[in-house]
Short mmCIF file of C-alpha atoms in Angstrom, two decimals:
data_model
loop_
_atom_site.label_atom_id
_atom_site.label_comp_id
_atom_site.label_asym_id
_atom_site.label_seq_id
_atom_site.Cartn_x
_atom_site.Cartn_y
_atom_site.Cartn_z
CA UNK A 506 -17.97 73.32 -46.62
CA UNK A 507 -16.11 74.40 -43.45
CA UNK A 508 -15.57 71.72 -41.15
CA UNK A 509 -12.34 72.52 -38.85
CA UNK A 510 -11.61 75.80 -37.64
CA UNK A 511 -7.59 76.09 -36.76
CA UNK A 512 -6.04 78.11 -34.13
CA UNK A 513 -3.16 79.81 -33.35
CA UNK A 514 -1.64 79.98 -29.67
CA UNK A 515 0.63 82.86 -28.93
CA UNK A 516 -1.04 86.56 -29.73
CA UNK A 517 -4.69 84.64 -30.29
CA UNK A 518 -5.47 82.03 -27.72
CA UNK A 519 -2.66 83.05 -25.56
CA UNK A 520 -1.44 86.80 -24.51
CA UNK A 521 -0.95 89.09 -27.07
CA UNK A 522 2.37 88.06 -28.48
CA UNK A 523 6.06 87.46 -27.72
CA UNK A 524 6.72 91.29 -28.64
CA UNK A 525 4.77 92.51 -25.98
CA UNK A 526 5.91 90.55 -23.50
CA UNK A 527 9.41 90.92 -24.70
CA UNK A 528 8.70 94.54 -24.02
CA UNK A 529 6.75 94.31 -20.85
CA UNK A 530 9.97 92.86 -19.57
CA UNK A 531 11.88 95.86 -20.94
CA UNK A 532 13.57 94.82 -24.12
CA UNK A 533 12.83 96.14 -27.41
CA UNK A 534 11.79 93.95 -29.51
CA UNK A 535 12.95 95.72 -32.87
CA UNK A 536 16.12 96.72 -32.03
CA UNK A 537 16.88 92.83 -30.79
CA UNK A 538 14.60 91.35 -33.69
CA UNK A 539 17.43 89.35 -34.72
CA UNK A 540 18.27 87.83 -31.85
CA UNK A 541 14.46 87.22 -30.84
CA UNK A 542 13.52 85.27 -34.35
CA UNK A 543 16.61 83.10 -34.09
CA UNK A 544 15.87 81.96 -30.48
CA UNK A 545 12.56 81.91 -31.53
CA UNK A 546 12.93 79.39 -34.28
CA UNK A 547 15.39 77.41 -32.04
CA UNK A 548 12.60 76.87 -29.83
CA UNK A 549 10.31 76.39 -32.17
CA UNK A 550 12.47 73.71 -33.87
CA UNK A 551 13.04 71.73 -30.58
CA UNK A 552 16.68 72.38 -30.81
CA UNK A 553 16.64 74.45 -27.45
CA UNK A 554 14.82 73.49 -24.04
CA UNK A 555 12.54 75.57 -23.12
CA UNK A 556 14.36 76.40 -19.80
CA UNK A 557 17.21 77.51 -22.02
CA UNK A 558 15.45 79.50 -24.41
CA UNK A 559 14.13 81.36 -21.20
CA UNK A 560 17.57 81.75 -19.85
CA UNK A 561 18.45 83.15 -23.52
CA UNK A 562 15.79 85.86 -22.81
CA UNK A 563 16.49 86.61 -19.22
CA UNK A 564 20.32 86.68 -20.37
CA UNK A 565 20.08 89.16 -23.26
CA UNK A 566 17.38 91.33 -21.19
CA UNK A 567 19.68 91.46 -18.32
CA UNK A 568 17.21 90.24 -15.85
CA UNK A 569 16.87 87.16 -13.98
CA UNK A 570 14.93 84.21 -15.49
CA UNK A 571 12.40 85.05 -11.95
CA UNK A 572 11.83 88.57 -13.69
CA UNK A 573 11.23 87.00 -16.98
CA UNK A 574 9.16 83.95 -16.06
CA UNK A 575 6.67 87.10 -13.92
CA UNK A 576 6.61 89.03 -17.19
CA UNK A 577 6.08 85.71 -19.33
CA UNK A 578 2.85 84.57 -16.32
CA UNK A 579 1.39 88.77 -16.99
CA UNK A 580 1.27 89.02 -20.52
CA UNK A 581 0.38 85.58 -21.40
CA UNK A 582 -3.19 84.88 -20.19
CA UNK A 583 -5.59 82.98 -21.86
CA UNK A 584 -8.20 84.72 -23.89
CA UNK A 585 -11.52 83.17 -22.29
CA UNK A 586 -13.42 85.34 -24.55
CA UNK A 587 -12.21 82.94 -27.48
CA UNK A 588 -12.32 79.82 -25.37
CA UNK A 589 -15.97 80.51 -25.18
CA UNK A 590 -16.49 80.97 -28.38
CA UNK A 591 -14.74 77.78 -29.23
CA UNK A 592 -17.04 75.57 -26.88
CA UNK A 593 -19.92 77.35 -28.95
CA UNK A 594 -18.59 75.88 -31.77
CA UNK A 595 -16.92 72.55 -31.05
CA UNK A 596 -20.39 71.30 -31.56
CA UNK A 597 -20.12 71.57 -35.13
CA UNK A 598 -16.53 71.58 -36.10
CA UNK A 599 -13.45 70.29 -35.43
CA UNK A 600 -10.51 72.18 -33.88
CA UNK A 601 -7.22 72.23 -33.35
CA UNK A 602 -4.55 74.66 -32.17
CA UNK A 603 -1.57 74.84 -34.54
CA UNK A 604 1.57 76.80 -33.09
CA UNK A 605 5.37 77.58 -33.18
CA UNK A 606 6.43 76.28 -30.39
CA UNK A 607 9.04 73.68 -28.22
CA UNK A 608 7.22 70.37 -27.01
CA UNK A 609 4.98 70.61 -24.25
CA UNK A 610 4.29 74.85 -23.84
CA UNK A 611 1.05 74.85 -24.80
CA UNK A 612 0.29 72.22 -21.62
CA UNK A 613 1.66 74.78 -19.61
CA UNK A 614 -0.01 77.68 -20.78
CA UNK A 615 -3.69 76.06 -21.13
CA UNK A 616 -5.47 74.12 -18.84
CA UNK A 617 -4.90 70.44 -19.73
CA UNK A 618 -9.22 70.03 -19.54
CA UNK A 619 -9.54 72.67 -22.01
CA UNK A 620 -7.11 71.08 -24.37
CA UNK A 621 -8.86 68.32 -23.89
CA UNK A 622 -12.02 69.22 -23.86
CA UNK A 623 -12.11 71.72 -27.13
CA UNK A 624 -9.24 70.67 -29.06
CA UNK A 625 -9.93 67.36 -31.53
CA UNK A 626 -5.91 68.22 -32.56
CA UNK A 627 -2.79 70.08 -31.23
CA UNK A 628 0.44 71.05 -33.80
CA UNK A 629 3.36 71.99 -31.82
CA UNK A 630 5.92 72.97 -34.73
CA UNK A 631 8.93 70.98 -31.88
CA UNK A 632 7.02 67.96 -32.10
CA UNK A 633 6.43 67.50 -36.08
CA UNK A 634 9.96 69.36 -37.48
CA UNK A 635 8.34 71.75 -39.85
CA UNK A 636 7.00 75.30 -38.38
CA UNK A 637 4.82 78.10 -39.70
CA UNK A 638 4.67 79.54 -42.58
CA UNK A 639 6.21 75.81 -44.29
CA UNK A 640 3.24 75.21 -46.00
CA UNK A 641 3.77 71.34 -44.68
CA UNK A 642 2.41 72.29 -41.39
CA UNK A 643 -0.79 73.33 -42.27
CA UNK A 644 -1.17 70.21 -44.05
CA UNK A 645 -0.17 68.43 -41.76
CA UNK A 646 -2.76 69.55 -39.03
CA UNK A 647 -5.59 69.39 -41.62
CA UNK A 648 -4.77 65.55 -42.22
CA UNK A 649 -4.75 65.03 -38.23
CA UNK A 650 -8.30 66.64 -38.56
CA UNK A 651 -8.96 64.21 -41.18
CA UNK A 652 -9.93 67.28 -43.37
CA UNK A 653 -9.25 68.48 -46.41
CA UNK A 654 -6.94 72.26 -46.17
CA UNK A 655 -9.99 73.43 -47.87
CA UNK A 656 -12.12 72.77 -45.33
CA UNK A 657 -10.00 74.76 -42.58
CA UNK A 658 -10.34 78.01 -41.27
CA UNK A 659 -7.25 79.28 -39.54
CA UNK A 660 -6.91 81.99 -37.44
CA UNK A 661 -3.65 83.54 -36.47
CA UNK A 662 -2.38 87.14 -35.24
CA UNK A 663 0.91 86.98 -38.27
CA UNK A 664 -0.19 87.79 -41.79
CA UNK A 665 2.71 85.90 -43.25
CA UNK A 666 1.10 82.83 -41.42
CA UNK A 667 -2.51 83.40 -42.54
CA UNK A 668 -0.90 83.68 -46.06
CA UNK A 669 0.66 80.80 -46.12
CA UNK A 670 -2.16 79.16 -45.27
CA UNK A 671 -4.08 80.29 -47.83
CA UNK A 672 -1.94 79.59 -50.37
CA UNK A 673 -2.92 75.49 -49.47
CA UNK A 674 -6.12 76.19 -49.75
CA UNK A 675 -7.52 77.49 -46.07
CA UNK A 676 -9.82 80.39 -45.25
CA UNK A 677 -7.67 82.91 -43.69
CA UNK A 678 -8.62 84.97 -40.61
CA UNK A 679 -5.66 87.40 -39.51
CA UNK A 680 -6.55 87.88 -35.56
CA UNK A 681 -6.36 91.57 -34.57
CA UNK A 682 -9.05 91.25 -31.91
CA UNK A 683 -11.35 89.12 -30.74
CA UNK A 684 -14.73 90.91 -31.82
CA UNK A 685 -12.85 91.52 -35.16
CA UNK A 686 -12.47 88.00 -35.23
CA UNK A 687 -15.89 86.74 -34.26
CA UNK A 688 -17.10 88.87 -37.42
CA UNK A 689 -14.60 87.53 -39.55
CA UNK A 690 -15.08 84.01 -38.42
CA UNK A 691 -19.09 84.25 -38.23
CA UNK A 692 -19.37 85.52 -41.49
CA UNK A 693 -16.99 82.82 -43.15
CA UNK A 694 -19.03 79.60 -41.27
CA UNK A 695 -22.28 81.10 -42.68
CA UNK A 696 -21.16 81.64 -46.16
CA UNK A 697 -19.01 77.49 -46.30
CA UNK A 698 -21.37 76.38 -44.60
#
């Protein structure tokens, strides 16, 4: 029986990734990919600030961190056709968002009333020292729910992620779109539940 639902932040509830921002700011994000997973995971460890990992970006781009932070505030809008969804069904599960990220970005990227509002639990990977795809993590957030991993869907835009996930025990949903991911999700809360 389903009784959390897990999501992502970056490429699901947020924007549409770090890549495409990355490249609406001009860089390339394969020919740097390097560079951009070891800032990345510096951030995502809490061993950067946030203002330096967004001086890191401006730097390497060759842009100023003004030109950067306007790129970062067009491609990374929240997805209000999810957060709907989610208040449909915060009724009936529990929820949490469960992302790669320093301490205290999600605050700034969401509303603090709609974290508040539809999230029982929040997983910044700064704040608890493990990050996606450890398979600690995952447990992790499913013990905040106070469910078991088995009881979790979790949605996120990175297969690897979604894999890893699975391989604790959650129902995977790999978010390409959202009415790809309404079906996906529907389908799995009618069948475990």
């Amino acid at each position: 029986m389903i009784k959390a639902v897990i999501f992502d932040c970056f490429g699901v509830l947020v924007g549409r990734g770090f890549d495409d921002t990355y490249s609406y700011a001009g860089g390339d994000p394969e020919a740097d990919r390097e560079f951009i997973h070891d800032i990345l995971a510096q951030a995502s460890r809490g061993l950067i600030s946030q203002i330096d990992f967004r001086e890191a970006i401006a730097a390497k781009l060759n842009i100023s961190l003004e030109d950067w932070n306007k790129a970062v505030a067009a491609c990374e809008q929240v997805n209000e056709e999810l957060i709907a969804q989610i208040k449909r069904i915060k009724p009936h599960y529990k929820t949490a968002i469960l992302s790669n990220v320093n301490s205290g970005v999600l605050q700034r990227k969401i509303q603090p009333e709609i974290l508040d509002k539809y999230f029982d639990v929040i997983v910044e990977s700064a704040e608890v020292g493990f990050m996606k795809p450890d398979t600690q993590i995952y447990l992790h957030t499913a013990k905040q729910l106070g469910v078991r991993a088995d009881e979790c869907i979790f949605i996120d835009d990175n297969r690897w992620f979604v894999e890893a996930a699975t391989s604790v025990g959650m129902h995977g949903i790999v978010y390409e779109n959202f009415a790809q991911m309404k079906r996906e999700l529907t389908e799995v809360l009618s069948n475990k539940s």
